[in-house]
């Protein structure tokens, strides 16, 4: 284990323009300009995301959809909203690893599907936590049987926690919950074998649910921007970029 451990840090100073899509980041409740979708992704959409992550991956990027799911879960669970341009850069491992997309259509589709899945995760965590279920990979063994693997999901979650400066100030109980997730990112094969996989998956899911609930209760309440609300050209863009609306998602 330990594929990415220590290989990435929170980016600084990225200014990555998103001019073609309306983006949604939930904190603590959904807001929308053009009602971005929060529908579950189809198999074809998952296959597309997996192929893009494979095509453009680097040693420090998110490698697969399980890791992506963990990353997005941590992003919508932490104490603060992370601007899109920061977490999108970190998804690829840094500005120098941002994809050289084959077309605008390819990049637009990838971003839209990632945001759509982020919306789905956040919606479940906030309104239907009993429906939340991490997306784990399955490992195939020599005898042909499969077992769950939580490692990649936990690597992604760790990446999201790093984006939130490590989530300082967690009480002891929540620190233990976080440790129960991050333990699966350590390079310790003996400890890994000692943990029952099904039990580990349950612990990761429970930990993620409780950590989201903790930070949700700590966030300052904010008024959601509902469909139809007017956003002025000179108002801050709702995508969280920090730019004026006219310089960002308006175009």
XYZ file of C-alpha atoms in Angstrom:
251
model
C 0.000 0.000 0.000
C 1.083 3.625 0.172
C 0.900 4.315 -3.575
C 0.425 8.075 -3.178
C 1.292 8.520 0.475
C 3.146 11.822 0.851
C 3.280 12.473 -2.903
C 0.851 15.368 -3.100
C 0.159 18.579 -1.242
C -2.513 21.253 -1.270
C -1.941 23.464 -4.344
C -1.375 27.186 -4.123
C -2.195 29.949 -6.552
C -3.961 27.976 -9.274
C -6.133 30.034 -11.583
C -7.851 27.462 -13.763
C -10.665 29.092 -15.737
C -13.948 27.219 -16.155
C -15.946 29.093 -18.741
C -18.342 26.556 -20.218
C -20.012 24.801 -17.297
C -22.147 25.718 -14.329
C -20.563 23.995 -11.327
C -22.103 23.002 -8.037
C -20.396 22.650 -4.686
C -22.602 21.895 -1.721
C -21.953 23.584 1.617
C -23.956 22.748 3.537
C -26.975 22.506 1.175
C -27.289 22.428 -2.624
C -27.326 25.655 -4.577
C -27.955 25.922 -8.272
C -28.053 28.316 -11.185
C -29.081 25.962 -13.977
C -29.980 22.927 -11.865
C -26.849 20.804 -12.366
C -27.734 17.134 -12.156
C -27.291 15.031 -9.032
C -28.575 11.864 -10.664
C -26.608 8.622 -10.245
C -24.171 8.039 -13.073
C -24.922 5.368 -15.640
C -22.535 2.505 -16.399
C -21.511 4.266 -19.604
C -20.741 7.458 -17.693
C -18.668 5.552 -15.146
C -16.785 3.857 -17.974
C -16.016 7.270 -19.470
C -14.672 8.620 -16.180
C -12.565 5.496 -15.672
C -11.122 5.787 -19.181
C -10.241 9.472 -18.700
C -8.553 8.817 -15.356
C -6.554 6.041 -16.986
C -5.675 8.052 -20.088
C -4.430 11.128 -18.239
C -3.130 9.682 -14.978
C 0.250 10.434 -13.425
C 2.046 9.000 -10.424
C 0.330 11.574 -8.191
C -3.143 11.752 -9.759
C -6.385 10.021 -8.861
C -6.112 6.648 -10.579
C -9.614 5.228 -10.712
C -13.262 5.881 -9.926
C -13.059 4.381 -6.444
C -10.329 6.839 -5.504
C -12.329 9.627 -7.158
C -15.377 8.710 -5.071
C -13.340 8.876 -1.870
C -11.803 12.198 -2.888
C -15.143 13.821 -3.644
C -16.640 12.445 -0.435
C -13.947 14.135 1.646
C -14.291 17.390 -0.309
C -18.002 17.696 0.485
C -17.484 16.539 4.077
C -14.892 18.980 5.393
C -15.152 22.242 7.328
C -14.698 24.621 4.387
C -15.566 24.909 0.717
C -12.550 24.189 -1.480
C -12.566 26.274 -4.688
C -13.041 24.251 -7.846
C -9.737 25.244 -9.398
C -7.851 23.971 -6.336
C -9.488 20.579 -5.966
C -9.517 19.969 -9.719
C -5.770 20.585 -9.921
C -5.171 18.282 -6.961
C -7.250 15.563 -8.627
C -4.540 15.358 -11.294
C -1.623 15.755 -8.892
C -0.698 19.354 -9.678
C -0.960 22.044 -12.336
C 1.778 20.469 -14.422
C -0.306 17.281 -14.729
C -3.561 18.879 -15.896
C -4.784 16.925 -18.948
C -4.124 18.073 -22.482
C -7.694 17.302 -23.494
C -8.394 16.044 -26.994
C -11.341 18.437 -27.262
C -13.491 20.860 -25.303
C -16.271 18.296 -25.472
C -14.114 15.718 -23.724
C -13.120 18.070 -20.904
C -16.654 19.424 -20.533
C -18.093 15.936 -20.236
C -15.504 14.842 -17.685
C -16.001 17.898 -15.474
C -19.791 17.698 -15.737
C -19.852 14.040 -14.684
C -17.432 14.600 -11.797
C -19.569 17.481 -10.519
C -22.716 15.419 -11.029
C -21.307 12.633 -8.872
C -20.135 15.145 -6.276
C -23.690 16.468 -6.149
C -25.061 12.980 -5.671
C -22.664 12.234 -2.805
C -23.397 15.527 -1.053
C -27.139 15.115 -1.471
C -27.079 11.666 0.076
C -24.844 12.695 2.973
C -27.056 15.664 3.805
C -30.543 14.380 3.123
C -30.380 10.562 2.883
C -27.296 9.325 4.732
C -28.725 5.811 4.895
C -28.298 5.651 1.097
C -24.614 6.621 1.171
C -22.335 3.817 0.044
C -18.638 4.230 -0.853
C -17.576 2.818 -4.205
C -14.928 0.210 -3.472
C -12.846 -1.750 -5.956
C -12.729 -5.533 -6.067
C -9.477 -7.496 -6.124
C -9.375 -10.710 -8.130
C -7.395 -13.546 -6.561
C -5.545 -16.405 -8.238
C -8.373 -18.850 -7.536
C -10.821 -16.557 -9.320
C -12.740 -15.174 -6.337
C -13.094 -11.456 -5.630
C -12.757 -9.467 -2.411
C -13.483 -5.834 -1.651
C -10.557 -3.418 -1.548
C -10.951 -0.173 0.391
C -7.425 1.084 -0.263
C -8.038 3.249 -3.323
C -11.136 4.877 -1.818
C -9.173 5.732 1.319
C -6.321 7.217 -0.731
C -8.871 9.495 -2.367
C -10.394 10.441 0.971
C -6.937 11.261 2.317
C -6.334 13.539 -0.669
C -9.552 15.399 0.126
C -8.589 15.779 3.790
C -5.237 17.240 2.711
C -7.156 19.804 0.666
C -8.865 20.831 3.910
C -5.495 21.378 5.641
C -5.769 18.039 7.412
C -9.008 18.949 9.211
C -7.438 20.499 12.309
C -9.390 20.664 15.540
C -11.103 17.278 15.330
C -12.102 15.938 18.766
C -10.571 12.653 19.863
C -13.553 10.545 18.811
C -13.590 12.003 15.300
C -9.799 11.705 15.090
C -10.202 7.988 15.703
C -12.813 7.766 12.954
C -10.458 9.513 10.539
C -7.589 7.259 11.596
C -9.816 4.257 10.867
C -9.998 5.433 7.258
C -6.414 6.583 6.781
C -4.976 3.371 8.229
C -5.732 1.791 4.854
C -3.276 4.162 3.174
C -0.322 2.967 5.243
C 2.327 0.664 3.825
C 1.822 -2.092 6.384
C 0.909 -5.428 4.801
C 0.776 -7.285 8.132
C -1.782 -4.845 9.527
C -3.750 -4.977 6.293
C -4.037 -8.765 6.436
C -5.186 -8.618 10.063
C -8.230 -6.487 9.172
C -11.326 -8.278 7.893
C -12.182 -6.698 4.547
C -15.946 -6.574 5.072
C -15.457 -5.125 8.548
C -13.010 -2.569 7.162
C -15.527 -1.490 4.503
C -18.211 -1.022 7.160
C -15.856 0.979 9.377
C -14.857 3.249 6.497
C -18.492 3.917 5.610
C -19.470 4.647 9.221
C -16.426 6.855 9.672
C -17.201 8.892 6.559
C -20.825 9.365 7.619
C -19.928 10.533 11.109
C -17.127 12.830 9.974
C -19.476 14.502 7.505
C -22.099 14.917 10.238
C -19.530 16.457 12.585
C -18.320 19.089 10.126
C -21.826 19.786 8.837
C -22.886 20.748 12.359
C -19.852 23.049 12.653
C -20.302 24.942 9.403
C -21.838 28.391 9.510
C -25.365 28.179 8.125
C -25.738 29.677 4.687
C -28.761 30.553 2.624
C -29.029 28.336 -0.464
C -29.188 29.971 -3.861
C -32.354 28.515 -5.354
C -33.177 27.907 -8.970
C -34.253 31.175 -10.492
C -32.266 33.394 -8.111
C -30.658 36.273 -9.969
C -26.872 36.407 -10.027
C -25.532 39.773 -11.166
C -22.674 40.039 -13.645
C -20.448 41.619 -10.987
C -21.501 39.285 -8.167
C -19.147 36.539 -6.955
C -19.582 33.424 -9.092
C -21.587 30.699 -7.270
C -19.074 28.051 -8.382
C -16.721 29.273 -5.638
C -13.873 30.362 -7.904
C -13.646 33.792 -6.276
C -14.050 35.506 -9.631
C -16.909 37.729 -10.742
C -19.776 35.893 -12.420
C -19.151 37.715 -15.717
C -15.552 36.485 -15.740
C -16.365 32.872 -14.922
C -19.443 30.695 -15.468
C -21.504 33.371 -17.247
C -19.538 32.605 -20.449
